[in-house]
Amino acid sequence: TLAGIAESGSVGCAACYKTFLDEISGSLHALPESTPYPGRMPRHYRLRREREARAALLREQMKQAVLAEDFEKGRVSVCANLPYYITTPILMKLLESALPFDNITIMIQSEVADRLCARAGKSEYGAITAVLAYYGEAEALFEVPADRFVPAPKVDSTVVRIRLYKERPYHPKDEALMFRTIKAAFEQRRKTLSNALSAAFGSLTKERLTDIIVACGHRADIRGEKLSIADFVALSDALY
C-alpha cells in the first residue's frame, strides 16, 4: 500500500530536486517496548492507554522529523499513512510548518477524505476543508477497502494528494482573523452565518454583521458552509 501511495505522490521520481519520503505510522509495533500495558486493565481503559501512547509517540516523532533545517537543501514531498484519530492535528502541523512542501500524499479514513476534498455547499464541507483550500488543492486518488488490511479496520481508507500552492492565490489582510472567521462560521454550522459570527465577534451587532455579509455579495440568511475560501478571505477583510 505504501508503495502505491508513494507512486501517487511522485515520491522517488528522478526530479531535479531532493524528495524526502517519511511514513508516519500509528501501528502498535512502533511503540517502545517499555510502554506499559497491564494485562489486567479493563479493555476500554487499556485501549485508551494504547491510543494515548501512540499519540504521544507520534507527537515526538513529528517534533524530530518536521524541522526546517532538515530540508534546507531541497523541496519536500510527504507520504504518510495517518492514524485516523489524529489526522487533522498532524495535517495542520504540516500545513502550518512553512516547510517547502510540493505535495502531501496521505492515506486516511474515507469519511475524512470526503471532507478534505469537498466543495463549498456540500454537506461534507467544513472548517478543515476551507483552511486546507487556503494552502492548496486536495484530490482523492483511490480507495483502499478495509479488507486490504490485517487485521481489517471497520472503515475504508482513501489516498488523498494535496498539491500545495507555490504562491498562494489568497492574500487576507489578517491571516489570523481569516482563520478565526472560518472557525466561527462552522462552530454553529446549523445557524446562519450572521448568528454564528455574532458569538465570536461580540463587539459587532448581528445587524452590523448581516450588513457586512450582504455587502460581500451574499444573502442575509446564508450559512458558512456555502462560502469558499475566497469568500472567507473577502469576509475577513471586511471585518478587519
JSON list of C-alpha atoms in Angstrom, two decimals:
[
{"chain": "A", "resi": 1, "resn": "THR", "atom": "CA", "xyz": [0.00, 0.00, 0.00]},
{"chain": "A", "resi": 2, "resn": "LEU", "atom": "CA", "xyz": [2.77, 2.43, 0.90]},
{"chain": "A", "resi": 3, "resn": "ALA", "atom": "CA", "xyz": [4.38, 1.85, -2.50]},
{"chain": "A", "resi": 4, "resn": "GLY", "atom": "CA", "xyz": [1.12, 2.83, -4.19]},
{"chain": "A", "resi": 5, "resn": "ILE", "atom": "CA", "xyz": [0.83, 5.95, -2.08]},
{"chain": "A", "resi": 6, "resn": "ALA", "atom": "CA", "xyz": [4.43, 6.90, -2.79]},
{"chain": "A", "resi": 7, "resn": "GLU", "atom": "CA", "xyz": [3.89, 6.46, -6.53]},
{"chain": "A", "resi": 8, "resn": "SER", "atom": "CA", "xyz": [0.78, 8.65, -6.34]},
{"chain": "A", "resi": 9, "resn": "GLY", "atom": "CA", "xyz": [2.75, 11.29, -4.51]},
{"chain": "A", "resi": 10, "resn": "SER", "atom": "CA", "xyz": [5.52, 11.24, -7.12]},
{"chain": "A", "resi": 11, "resn": "VAL", "atom": "CA", "xyz": [7.94, 10.22, -4.40]},
{"chain": "A", "resi": 12, "resn": "GLY", "atom": "CA", "xyz": [11.21, 8.70, -5.59]},
{"chain": "A", "resi": 13, "resn": "CYS", "atom": "CA", "xyz": [10.95, 10.02, -9.15]},
{"chain": "A", "resi": 14, "resn": "ALA", "atom": "CA", "xyz": [14.02, 11.36, -10.96]},
{"chain": "A", "resi": 15, "resn": "ALA", "atom": "CA", "xyz": [13.36, 15.03, -10.24]},
{"chain": "A", "resi": 16, "resn": "CYS", "atom": "CA", "xyz": [15.71, 17.98, -10.24]},
{"chain": "A", "resi": 17, "resn": "TYR", "atom": "CA", "xyz": [15.30, 18.47, -6.52]},
{"chain": "A", "resi": 18, "resn": "LYS", "atom": "CA", "xyz": [15.68, 16.27, -3.49]},
{"chain": "A", "resi": 19, "resn": "THR", "atom": "CA", "xyz": [12.50, 14.48, -2.34]},
{"chain": "A", "resi": 20, "resn": "PHE", "atom": "CA", "xyz": [12.03, 13.18, 1.13]},
{"chain": "A", "resi": 21, "resn": "LEU", "atom": "CA", "xyz": [9.77, 10.25, 1.98]},
{"chain": "A", "resi": 22, "resn": "ASP", "atom": "CA", "xyz": [8.50, 9.81, 5.52]},
{"chain": "A", "resi": 23, "resn": "GLU", "atom": "CA", "xyz": [5.97, 7.29, 6.68]},
{"chain": "A", "resi": 24, "resn": "ILE", "atom": "CA", "xyz": [4.03, 8.32, 9.76]},
{"chain": "A", "resi": 25, "resn": "SER", "atom": "CA", "xyz": [2.51, 5.22, 11.28]},
{"chain": "A", "resi": 26, "resn": "GLY", "atom": "CA", "xyz": [0.41, 4.61, 14.35]},
{"chain": "A", "resi": 27, "resn": "SER", "atom": "CA", "xyz": [0.93, 0.87, 14.42]},
{"chain": "A", "resi": 28, "resn": "LEU", "atom": "CA", "xyz": [1.45, -0.76, 17.77]},
{"chain": "A", "resi": 29, "resn": "HIS", "atom": "CA", "xyz": [4.78, -2.19, 16.61]},
{"chain": "A", "resi": 30, "resn": "ALA", "atom": "CA", "xyz": [6.14, 1.36, 16.59]},
{"chain": "A", "resi": 31, "resn": "LEU", "atom": "CA", "xyz": [5.64, 1.72, 20.34]},
{"chain": "A", "resi": 32, "resn": "PRO", "atom": "CA", "xyz": [8.64, 1.46, 22.65]},
{"chain": "A", "resi": 33, "resn": "GLU", "atom": "CA", "xyz": [8.94, -1.91, 24.34]},
{"chain": "A", "resi": 34, "resn": "SER", "atom": "CA", "xyz": [8.85, -0.14, 27.70]},
{"chain": "A", "resi": 35, "resn": "THR", "atom": "CA", "xyz": [5.30, 1.14, 27.12]},
{"chain": "A", "resi": 36, "resn": "PRO", "atom": "CA", "xyz": [3.25, -0.34, 29.99]},
{"chain": "A", "resi": 37, "resn": "TYR", "atom": "CA", "xyz": [0.12, -2.32, 29.14]},
{"chain": "A", "resi": 38, "resn": "PRO", "atom": "CA", "xyz": [-1.01, -4.08, 32.34]},
{"chain": "A", "resi": 39, "resn": "GLY", "atom": "CA", "xyz": [-2.82, -7.18, 31.24]},
{"chain": "A", "resi": 40, "resn": "ARG", "atom": "CA", "xyz": [-5.46, -6.87, 33.93]},
{"chain": "A", "resi": 41, "resn": "MET", "atom": "CA", "xyz": [-6.66, -3.45, 32.83]},
{"chain": "A", "resi": 42, "resn": "PRO", "atom": "CA", "xyz": [-10.30, -3.22, 31.70]},
{"chain": "A", "resi": 43, "resn": "ARG", "atom": "CA", "xyz": [-10.40, -3.37, 27.90]},
{"chain": "A", "resi": 44, "resn": "HIS", "atom": "CA", "xyz": [-11.77, 0.17, 27.39]},
{"chain": "A", "resi": 45, "resn": "TYR", "atom": "CA", "xyz": [-9.10, 1.61, 29.68]},
{"chain": "A", "resi": 46, "resn": "ARG", "atom": "CA", "xyz": [-6.33, -0.39, 28.01]},
{"chain": "A", "resi": 47, "resn": "LEU", "atom": "CA", "xyz": [-7.41, 0.80, 24.57]},
{"chain": "A", "resi": 48, "resn": "ARG", "atom": "CA", "xyz": [-7.42, 4.39, 25.77]},
{"chain": "A", "resi": 49, "resn": "ARG", "atom": "CA", "xyz": [-3.91, 3.97, 27.19]},
{"chain": "A", "resi": 50, "resn": "GLU", "atom": "CA", "xyz": [-2.73, 2.47, 23.91]},
{"chain": "A", "resi": 51, "resn": "ARG", "atom": "CA", "xyz": [-4.21, 5.37, 21.95]},
{"chain": "A", "resi": 52, "resn": "GLU", "atom": "CA", "xyz": [-2.64, 7.93, 24.27]},
{"chain": "A", "resi": 53, "resn": "ALA", "atom": "CA", "xyz": [0.74, 6.20, 23.99]},
{"chain": "A", "resi": 54, "resn": "ARG", "atom": "CA", "xyz": [0.54, 6.17, 20.20]},
{"chain": "A", "resi": 55, "resn": "ALA", "atom": "CA", "xyz": [-0.39, 9.85, 20.10]},
{"chain": "A", "resi": 56, "resn": "ALA", "atom": "CA", "xyz": [2.49, 10.77, 22.42]},
{"chain": "A", "resi": 57, "resn": "LEU", "atom": "CA", "xyz": [4.95, 8.79, 20.31]},
{"chain": "A", "resi": 58, "resn": "LEU", "atom": "CA", "xyz": [3.73, 10.42, 17.10]},
{"chain": "A", "resi": 59, "resn": "ARG", "atom": "CA", "xyz": [3.99, 13.89, 18.61]},
{"chain": "A", "resi": 60, "resn": "GLU", "atom": "CA", "xyz": [7.63, 13.17, 19.49]},
{"chain": "A", "resi": 61, "resn": "GLN", "atom": "CA", "xyz": [8.31, 11.76, 16.03]},
{"chain": "A", "resi": 62, "resn": "MET", "atom": "CA", "xyz": [6.77, 14.85, 14.45]},
{"chain": "A", "resi": 63, "resn": "LYS", "atom": "CA", "xyz": [8.98, 17.11, 16.56]},
{"chain": "A", "resi": 64, "resn": "GLN", "atom": "CA", "xyz": [12.05, 15.22, 15.39]},
{"chain": "A", "resi": 65, "resn": "ALA", "atom": "CA", "xyz": [11.03, 14.89, 11.72]},
{"chain": "A", "resi": 66, "resn": "VAL", "atom": "CA", "xyz": [9.45, 18.23, 10.86]},
{"chain": "A", "resi": 67, "resn": "LEU", "atom": "CA", "xyz": [12.40, 20.56, 11.35]},
{"chain": "A", "resi": 68, "resn": "ALA", "atom": "CA", "xyz": [13.13, 23.27, 8.82]},
{"chain": "A", "resi": 69, "resn": "GLU", "atom": "CA", "xyz": [16.89, 22.76, 8.96]},
{"chain": "A", "resi": 70, "resn": "ASP", "atom": "CA", "xyz": [16.43, 19.18, 7.73]},
{"chain": "A", "resi": 71, "resn": "PHE", "atom": "CA", "xyz": [15.01, 20.46, 4.43]},
{"chain": "A", "resi": 72, "resn": "GLU", "atom": "CA", "xyz": [17.21, 23.43, 3.60]},
{"chain": "A", "resi": 73, "resn": "LYS", "atom": "CA", "xyz": [18.72, 21.78, 0.53]},
{"chain": "A", "resi": 74, "resn": "GLY", "atom": "CA", "xyz": [15.58, 20.86, -1.37]},
{"chain": "A", "resi": 75, "resn": "ARG", "atom": "CA", "xyz": [11.84, 20.75, -1.65]},
{"chain": "A", "resi": 76, "resn": "VAL", "atom": "CA", "xyz": [9.81, 18.14, 0.17]},
{"chain": "A", "resi": 77, "resn": "SER", "atom": "CA", "xyz": [7.13, 15.58, -0.59]},
{"chain": "A", "resi": 78, "resn": "VAL", "atom": "CA", "xyz": [5.37, 13.96, 2.34]},
{"chain": "A", "resi": 79, "resn": "CYS", "atom": "CA", "xyz": [3.88, 10.48, 2.07]},
{"chain": "A", "resi": 80, "resn": "ALA", "atom": "CA", "xyz": [2.03, 9.25, 5.14]},
{"chain": "A", "resi": 81, "resn": "ASN", "atom": "CA", "xyz": [-0.39, 6.63, 6.39]},
{"chain": "A", "resi": 82, "resn": "LEU", "atom": "CA", "xyz": [-2.06, 8.75, 9.08]},
{"chain": "A", "resi": 83, "resn": "PRO", "atom": "CA", "xyz": [-3.75, 7.33, 12.17]},
{"chain": "A", "resi": 84, "resn": "TYR", "atom": "CA", "xyz": [-7.42, 8.16, 11.82]},
{"chain": "A", "resi": 85, "resn": "TYR", "atom": "CA", "xyz": [-7.90, 9.70, 15.23]},
{"chain": "A", "resi": 86, "resn": "ILE", "atom": "CA", "xyz": [-5.19, 12.38, 14.85]},
{"chain": "A", "resi": 87, "resn": "THR", "atom": "CA", "xyz": [-5.38, 13.06, 11.11]},
{"chain": "A", "resi": 88, "resn": "THR", "atom": "CA", "xyz": [-6.38, 16.70, 11.47]},
{"chain": "A", "resi": 89, "resn": "PRO", "atom": "CA", "xyz": [-3.73, 17.72, 14.06]},
{"chain": "A", "resi": 90, "resn": "ILE", "atom": "CA", "xyz": [-0.90, 16.15, 12.03]},
{"chain": "A", "resi": 91, "resn": "LEU", "atom": "CA", "xyz": [-2.17, 17.62, 8.76]},
{"chain": "A", "resi": 92, "resn": "MET", "atom": "CA", "xyz": [-2.45, 21.09, 10.28]},
{"chain": "A", "resi": 93, "resn": "LYS", "atom": "CA", "xyz": [1.05, 20.72, 11.75]},
{"chain": "A", "resi": 94, "resn": "LEU", "atom": "CA", "xyz": [2.38, 20.03, 8.26]},
{"chain": "A", "resi": 95, "resn": "LEU", "atom": "CA", "xyz": [0.43, 22.85, 6.60]},
{"chain": "A", "resi": 96, "resn": "GLU", "atom": "CA", "xyz": [1.41, 25.42, 9.22]},
{"chain": "A", "resi": 97, "resn": "SER", "atom": "CA", "xyz": [5.08, 24.40, 9.31]},
{"chain": "A", "resi": 98, "resn": "ALA", "atom": "CA", "xyz": [6.01, 26.71, 6.39]},
{"chain": "A", "resi": 99, "resn": "LEU", "atom": "CA", "xyz": [8.34, 23.98, 5.08]},
{"chain": "A", "resi": 100, "resn": "PRO", "atom": "CA", "xyz": [8.83, 23.88, 1.29]},
{"chain": "A", "resi": 101, "resn": "PHE", "atom": "CA", "xyz": [6.35, 21.10, 0.57]},
{"chain": "A", "resi": 102, "resn": "ASP", "atom": "CA", "xyz": [5.45, 20.34, -3.04]},
{"chain": "A", "resi": 103, "resn": "ASN", "atom": "CA", "xyz": [2.69, 17.95, -2.09]},
{"chain": "A", "resi": 104, "resn": "ILE", "atom": "CA", "xyz": [1.33, 15.87, 0.77]},
{"chain": "A", "resi": 105, "resn": "THR", "atom": "CA", "xyz": [0.01, 12.41, -0.07]},
{"chain": "A", "resi": 106, "resn": "ILE", "atom": "CA", "xyz": [-1.84, 10.70, 2.75]},
{"chain": "A", "resi": 107, "resn": "MET", "atom": "CA", "xyz": [-3.95, 7.63, 3.34]},
{"chain": "A", "resi": 108, "resn": "ILE", "atom": "CA", "xyz": [-6.82, 8.48, 5.67]},
{"chain": "A", "resi": 109, "resn": "GLN", "atom": "CA", "xyz": [-10.30, 7.36, 6.61]},
{"chain": "A", "resi": 110, "resn": "SER", "atom": "CA", "xyz": [-12.62, 7.76, 3.61]},
{"chain": "A", "resi": 111, "resn": "GLU", "atom": "CA", "xyz": [-15.06, 9.89, 5.59]},
{"chain": "A", "resi": 112, "resn": "VAL", "atom": "CA", "xyz": [-12.26, 12.34, 6.40]},
{"chain": "A", "resi": 113, "resn": "ALA", "atom": "CA", "xyz": [-11.11, 12.28, 2.78]},
{"chain": "A", "resi": 114, "resn": "ASP", "atom": "CA", "xyz": [-14.61, 13.30, 1.69]},
{"chain": "A", "resi": 115, "resn": "ARG", "atom": "CA", "xyz": [-14.36, 16.32, 3.98]},
{"chain": "A", "resi": 116, "resn": "LEU", "atom": "CA", "xyz": [-10.93, 17.34, 2.75]},
{"chain": "A", "resi": 117, "resn": "CYS", "atom": "CA", "xyz": [-11.98, 17.18, -0.90]},
{"chain": "A", "resi": 118, "resn": "ALA", "atom": "CA", "xyz": [-15.49, 18.64, -0.54]},
{"chain": "A", "resi": 119, "resn": "ARG", "atom": "CA", "xyz": [-16.59, 21.76, -2.35]},
{"chain": "A", "resi": 120, "resn": "ALA", "atom": "CA", "xyz": [-18.40, 24.69, -0.75]},
{"chain": "A", "resi": 121, "resn": "GLY", "atom": "CA", "xyz": [-22.09, 23.98, -0.37]},
{"chain": "A", "resi": 122, "resn": "LYS", "atom": "CA", "xyz": [-21.71, 20.23, 0.17]},
{"chain": "A", "resi": 123, "resn": "SER", "atom": "CA", "xyz": [-22.65, 18.63, 3.49]},
{"chain": "A", "resi": 124, "resn": "GLU", "atom": "CA", "xyz": [-19.09, 17.31, 3.94]},
{"chain": "A", "resi": 125, "resn": "TYR", "atom": "CA", "xyz": [-17.63, 20.82, 3.62]},
{"chain": "A", "resi": 126, "resn": "GLY", "atom": "CA", "xyz": [-16.31, 22.18, 6.90]},
{"chain": "A", "resi": 127, "resn": "ALA", "atom": "CA", "xyz": [-13.68, 24.31, 8.58]},
{"chain": "A", "resi": 128, "resn": "ILE", "atom": "CA", "xyz": [-10.82, 21.93, 7.75]},
{"chain": "A", "resi": 129, "resn": "THR", "atom": "CA", "xyz": [-11.88, 21.99, 4.08]},
{"chain": "A", "resi": 130, "resn": "ALA", "atom": "CA", "xyz": [-11.79, 25.77, 3.90]},
{"chain": "A", "resi": 131, "resn": "VAL", "atom": "CA", "xyz": [-8.48, 26.01, 5.75]},
{"chain": "A", "resi": 132, "resn": "LEU", "atom": "CA", "xyz": [-6.90, 23.37, 3.53]},
{"chain": "A", "resi": 133, "resn": "ALA", "atom": "CA", "xyz": [-8.08, 25.24, 0.42]},
{"chain": "A", "resi": 134, "resn": "TYR", "atom": "CA", "xyz": [-6.06, 28.23, 1.63]},
{"chain": "A", "resi": 135, "resn": "TYR", "atom": "CA", "xyz": [-2.85, 26.18, 1.40]},
{"chain": "A", "resi": 136, "resn": "GLY", "atom": "CA", "xyz": [-3.52, 24.05, -1.66]},
{"chain": "A", "resi": 137, "resn": "GLU", "atom": "CA", "xyz": [-5.85, 21.74, -3.59]},
{"chain": "A", "resi": 138, "resn": "ALA", "atom": "CA", "xyz": [-6.90, 18.28, -2.39]},
{"chain": "A", "resi": 139, "resn": "GLU", "atom": "CA", "xyz": [-7.69, 15.41, -4.73]},
{"chain": "A", "resi": 140, "resn": "ALA", "atom": "CA", "xyz": [-8.92, 11.89, -3.89]},
{"chain": "A", "resi": 141, "resn": "LEU", "atom": "CA", "xyz": [-6.76, 9.42, -5.84]},
{"chain": "A", "resi": 142, "resn": "PHE", "atom": "CA", "xyz": [-8.15, 5.98, -4.99]},
{"chain": "A", "resi": 143, "resn": "GLU", "atom": "CA", "xyz": [-9.87, 4.00, -2.25]},
{"chain": "A", "resi": 144, "resn": "VAL", "atom": "CA", "xyz": [-8.32, 1.25, -0.14]},
{"chain": "A", "resi": 145, "resn": "PRO", "atom": "CA", "xyz": [-11.01, -1.18, 1.13]},
{"chain": "A", "resi": 146, "resn": "ALA", "atom": "CA", "xyz": [-10.88, -2.30, 4.73]},
{"chain": "A", "resi": 147, "resn": "ASP", "atom": "CA", "xyz": [-10.28, -5.92, 3.69]},
{"chain": "A", "resi": 148, "resn": "ARG", "atom": "CA", "xyz": [-6.83, -4.96, 2.35]},
{"chain": "A", "resi": 149, "resn": "PHE", "atom": "CA", "xyz": [-5.57, -4.62, 5.94]},
{"chain": "A", "resi": 150, "resn": "VAL", "atom": "CA", "xyz": [-4.75, -7.28, 8.52]},
{"chain": "A", "resi": 151, "resn": "PRO", "atom": "CA", "xyz": [-6.49, -7.04, 10.85]},
{"chain": "A", "resi": 152, "resn": "ALA", "atom": "CA", "xyz": [-9.22, -5.28, 8.87]},
{"chain": "A", "resi": 153, "resn": "PRO", "atom": "CA", "xyz": [-10.45, -1.97, 10.35]},
{"chain": "A", "resi": 154, "resn": "LYS", "atom": "CA", "xyz": [-14.13, -1.08, 10.44]},
{"chain": "A", "resi": 155, "resn": "VAL", "atom": "CA", "xyz": [-13.75, 1.69, 7.84]},
{"chain": "A", "resi": 156, "resn": "ASP", "atom": "CA", "xyz": [-12.42, 2.07, 4.31]},
{"chain": "A", "resi": 157, "resn": "SER", "atom": "CA", "xyz": [-9.50, 4.33, 3.51]},
{"chain": "A", "resi": 158, "resn": "THR", "atom": "CA", "xyz": [-8.76, 6.77, 0.71]},
{"chain": "A", "resi": 159, "resn": "VAL", "atom": "CA", "xyz": [-5.47, 8.11, -0.60]},
{"chain": "A", "resi": 160, "resn": "VAL", "atom": "CA", "xyz": [-5.57, 11.89, -0.99]},
{"chain": "A", "resi": 161, "resn": "ARG", "atom": "CA", "xyz": [-2.98, 14.12, -2.62]},
{"chain": "A", "resi": 162, "resn": "ILE", "atom": "CA", "xyz": [-2.70, 17.76, -1.59]},
{"chain": "A", "resi": 163, "resn": "ARG", "atom": "CA", "xyz": [-0.82, 19.94, -4.05]},
{"chain": "A", "resi": 164, "resn": "LEU", "atom": "CA", "xyz": [0.38, 22.97, -2.14]},
{"chain": "A", "resi": 165, "resn": "TYR", "atom": "CA", "xyz": [0.48, 26.37, -3.77]},
{"chain": "A", "resi": 166, "resn": "LYS", "atom": "CA", "xyz": [3.96, 27.65, -4.51]},
{"chain": "A", "resi": 167, "resn": "GLU", "atom": "CA", "xyz": [2.40, 31.10, -4.46]},
{"chain": "A", "resi": 168, "resn": "ARG", "atom": "CA", "xyz": [-0.88, 31.35, -2.63]},
{"chain": "A", "resi": 169, "resn": "PRO", "atom": "CA", "xyz": [-3.67, 32.99, -4.64]},
{"chain": "A", "resi": 170, "resn": "TYR", "atom": "CA", "xyz": [-5.29, 34.38, -1.48]},
{"chain": "A", "resi": 171, "resn": "HIS", "atom": "CA", "xyz": [-3.92, 37.32, 0.49]},
{"chain": "A", "resi": 172, "resn": "PRO", "atom": "CA", "xyz": [-6.06, 38.22, 3.52]},
{"chain": "A", "resi": 173, "resn": "LYS", "atom": "CA", "xyz": [-5.32, 41.44, 5.36]},
{"chain": "A", "resi": 174, "resn": "ASP", "atom": "CA", "xyz": [-5.07, 39.47, 8.60]},
{"chain": "A", "resi": 175, "resn": "GLU", "atom": "CA", "xyz": [-4.47, 35.73, 8.33]},
{"chain": "A", "resi": 176, "resn": "ALA", "atom": "CA", "xyz": [-5.34, 35.08, 11.99]},
{"chain": "A", "resi": 177, "resn": "LEU", "atom": "CA", "xyz": [-8.63, 36.93, 11.55]},
{"chain": "A", "resi": 178, "resn": "MET", "atom": "CA", "xyz": [-9.44, 34.84, 8.49]},
{"chain": "A", "resi": 179, "resn": "PHE", "atom": "CA", "xyz": [-8.89, 31.60, 10.43]},
{"chain": "A", "resi": 180, "resn": "ARG", "atom": "CA", "xyz": [-10.96, 32.99, 13.30]},
{"chain": "A", "resi": 181, "resn": "THR", "atom": "CA", "xyz": [-13.78, 33.78, 10.88]},
{"chain": "A", "resi": 182, "resn": "ILE", "atom": "CA", "xyz": [-13.71, 30.28, 9.40]},
{"chain": "A", "resi": 183, "resn": "LYS", "atom": "CA", "xyz": [-13.71, 28.66, 12.83]},
{"chain": "A", "resi": 184, "resn": "ALA", "atom": "CA", "xyz": [-16.65, 30.78, 14.00]},
{"chain": "A", "resi": 185, "resn": "ALA", "atom": "CA", "xyz": [-18.66, 30.06, 10.85]},
{"chain": "A", "resi": 186, "resn": "PHE", "atom": "CA", "xyz": [-18.56, 26.30, 11.45]},
{"chain": "A", "resi": 187, "resn": "GLU", "atom": "CA", "xyz": [-18.76, 26.10, 15.22]},
{"chain": "A", "resi": 188, "resn": "GLN", "atom": "CA", "xyz": [-22.52, 26.54, 14.87]},
{"chain": "A", "resi": 189, "resn": "ARG", "atom": "CA", "xyz": [-22.97, 25.44, 11.29]},
{"chain": "A", "resi": 190, "resn": "ARG", "atom": "CA", "xyz": [-26.76, 24.96, 11.54]},
{"chain": "A", "resi": 191, "resn": "LYS", "atom": "CA", "xyz": [-27.16, 28.64, 12.28]},
{"chain": "A", "resi": 192, "resn": "THR", "atom": "CA", "xyz": [-26.99, 31.42, 9.73]},
{"chain": "A", "resi": 193, "resn": "LEU", "atom": "CA", "xyz": [-23.57, 32.92, 9.20]},
{"chain": "A", "resi": 194, "resn": "SER", "atom": "CA", "xyz": [-24.55, 36.15, 10.96]},
{"chain": "A", "resi": 195, "resn": "ASN", "atom": "CA", "xyz": [-25.70, 34.26, 14.04]},
{"chain": "A", "resi": 196, "resn": "ALA", "atom": "CA", "xyz": [-22.58, 32.08, 14.06]},
{"chain": "A", "resi": 197, "resn": "LEU", "atom": "CA", "xyz": [-20.27, 35.07, 13.75]},
{"chain": "A", "resi": 198, "resn": "SER", "atom": "CA", "xyz": [-22.09, 37.06, 16.44]},
{"chain": "A", "resi": 199, "resn": "ALA", "atom": "CA", "xyz": [-20.92, 34.53, 19.04]},
{"chain": "A", "resi": 200, "resn": "ALA", "atom": "CA", "xyz": [-17.28, 35.12, 18.09]},
{"chain": "A", "resi": 201, "resn": "PHE", "atom": "CA", "xyz": [-17.42, 38.84, 17.28]},
{"chain": "A", "resi": 202, "resn": "GLY", "atom": "CA", "xyz": [-19.27, 40.19, 20.30]},
{"chain": "A", "resi": 203, "resn": "SER", "atom": "CA", "xyz": [-18.24, 43.75, 19.59]},
{"chain": "A", "resi": 204, "resn": "LEU", "atom": "CA", "xyz": [-20.36, 43.74, 16.41]},
{"chain": "A", "resi": 205, "resn": "THR", "atom": "CA", "xyz": [-24.14, 43.59, 16.48]},
{"chain": "A", "resi": 206, "resn": "LYS", "atom": "CA", "xyz": [-25.96, 40.96, 14.47]},
{"chain": "A", "resi": 207, "resn": "GLU", "atom": "CA", "xyz": [-27.37, 43.74, 12.28]},
{"chain": "A", "resi": 208, "resn": "ARG", "atom": "CA", "xyz": [-23.87, 45.05, 11.53]},
{"chain": "A", "resi": 209, "resn": "LEU", "atom": "CA", "xyz": [-22.61, 41.55, 10.73]},
{"chain": "A", "resi": 210, "resn": "THR", "atom": "CA", "xyz": [-25.56, 41.00, 8.42]},
{"chain": "A", "resi": 211, "resn": "ASP", "atom": "CA", "xyz": [-24.79, 44.26, 6.61]},
{"chain": "A", "resi": 212, "resn": "ILE", "atom": "CA", "xyz": [-21.16, 43.16, 6.12]},
{"chain": "A", "resi": 213, "resn": "ILE", "atom": "CA", "xyz": [-22.24, 39.74, 4.81]},
{"chain": "A", "resi": 214, "resn": "VAL", "atom": "CA", "xyz": [-24.68, 41.31, 2.34]},
{"chain": "A", "resi": 215, "resn": "ALA", "atom": "CA", "xyz": [-22.05, 43.85, 1.25]},
{"chain": "A", "resi": 216, "resn": "CYS", "atom": "CA", "xyz": [-19.82, 40.90, 0.36]},
{"chain": "A", "resi": 217, "resn": "GLY", "atom": "CA", "xyz": [-22.47, 39.71, -2.09]},
{"chain": "A", "resi": 218, "resn": "HIS", "atom": "CA", "xyz": [-24.23, 37.04, -0.01]},
{"chain": "A", "resi": 219, "resn": "ARG", "atom": "CA", "xyz": [-27.80, 36.52, 1.15]},
{"chain": "A", "resi": 220, "resn": "ALA", "atom": "CA", "xyz": [-28.53, 37.69, 4.67]},
{"chain": "A", "resi": 221, "resn": "ASP", "atom": "CA", "xyz": [-29.51, 34.15, 5.70]},
{"chain": "A", "resi": 222, "resn": "ILE", "atom": "CA", "xyz": [-26.54, 32.34, 4.16]},
{"chain": "A", "resi": 223, "resn": "ARG", "atom": "CA", "xyz": [-24.73, 29.65, 6.16]},
{"chain": "A", "resi": 224, "resn": "GLY", "atom": "CA", "xyz": [-20.97, 29.32, 6.45]},
{"chain": "A", "resi": 225, "resn": "GLU", "atom": "CA", "xyz": [-20.85, 26.05, 4.51]},
{"chain": "A", "resi": 226, "resn": "LYS", "atom": "CA", "xyz": [-21.76, 27.98, 1.35]},
{"chain": "A", "resi": 227, "resn": "LEU", "atom": "CA", "xyz": [-18.62, 30.14, 1.42]},
{"chain": "A", "resi": 228, "resn": "SER", "atom": "CA", "xyz": [-15.47, 29.21, -0.48]},
{"chain": "A", "resi": 229, "resn": "ILE", "atom": "CA", "xyz": [-12.02, 30.13, 0.81]},
{"chain": "A", "resi": 230, "resn": "ALA", "atom": "CA", "xyz": [-12.07, 33.19, -1.47]},
{"chain": "A", "resi": 231, "resn": "ASP", "atom": "CA", "xyz": [-15.36, 34.22, 0.16]},
{"chain": "A", "resi": 232, "resn": "PHE", "atom": "CA", "xyz": [-13.88, 33.81, 3.64]},
{"chain": "A", "resi": 233, "resn": "VAL", "atom": "CA", "xyz": [-10.88, 35.93, 2.70]},
{"chain": "A", "resi": 234, "resn": "ALA", "atom": "CA", "xyz": [-13.17, 38.70, 1.43]},
{"chain": "A", "resi": 235, "resn": "LEU", "atom": "CA", "xyz": [-15.39, 38.45, 4.51]},
{"chain": "A", "resi": 236, "resn": "SER", "atom": "CA", "xyz": [-12.50, 38.59, 6.96]},
{"chain": "A", "resi": 237, "resn": "ASP", "atom": "CA", "xyz": [-11.10, 41.59, 5.09]},
{"chain": "A", "resi": 238, "resn": "ALA", "atom": "CA", "xyz": [-14.49, 43.30, 5.50]},
{"chain": "A", "resi": 239, "resn": "LEU", "atom": "CA", "xyz": [-14.39, 42.51, 9.23]},
{"chain": "A", "resi": 240, "resn": "TYR", "atom": "CA", "xyz": [-10.84, 43.84, 9.56]}
]
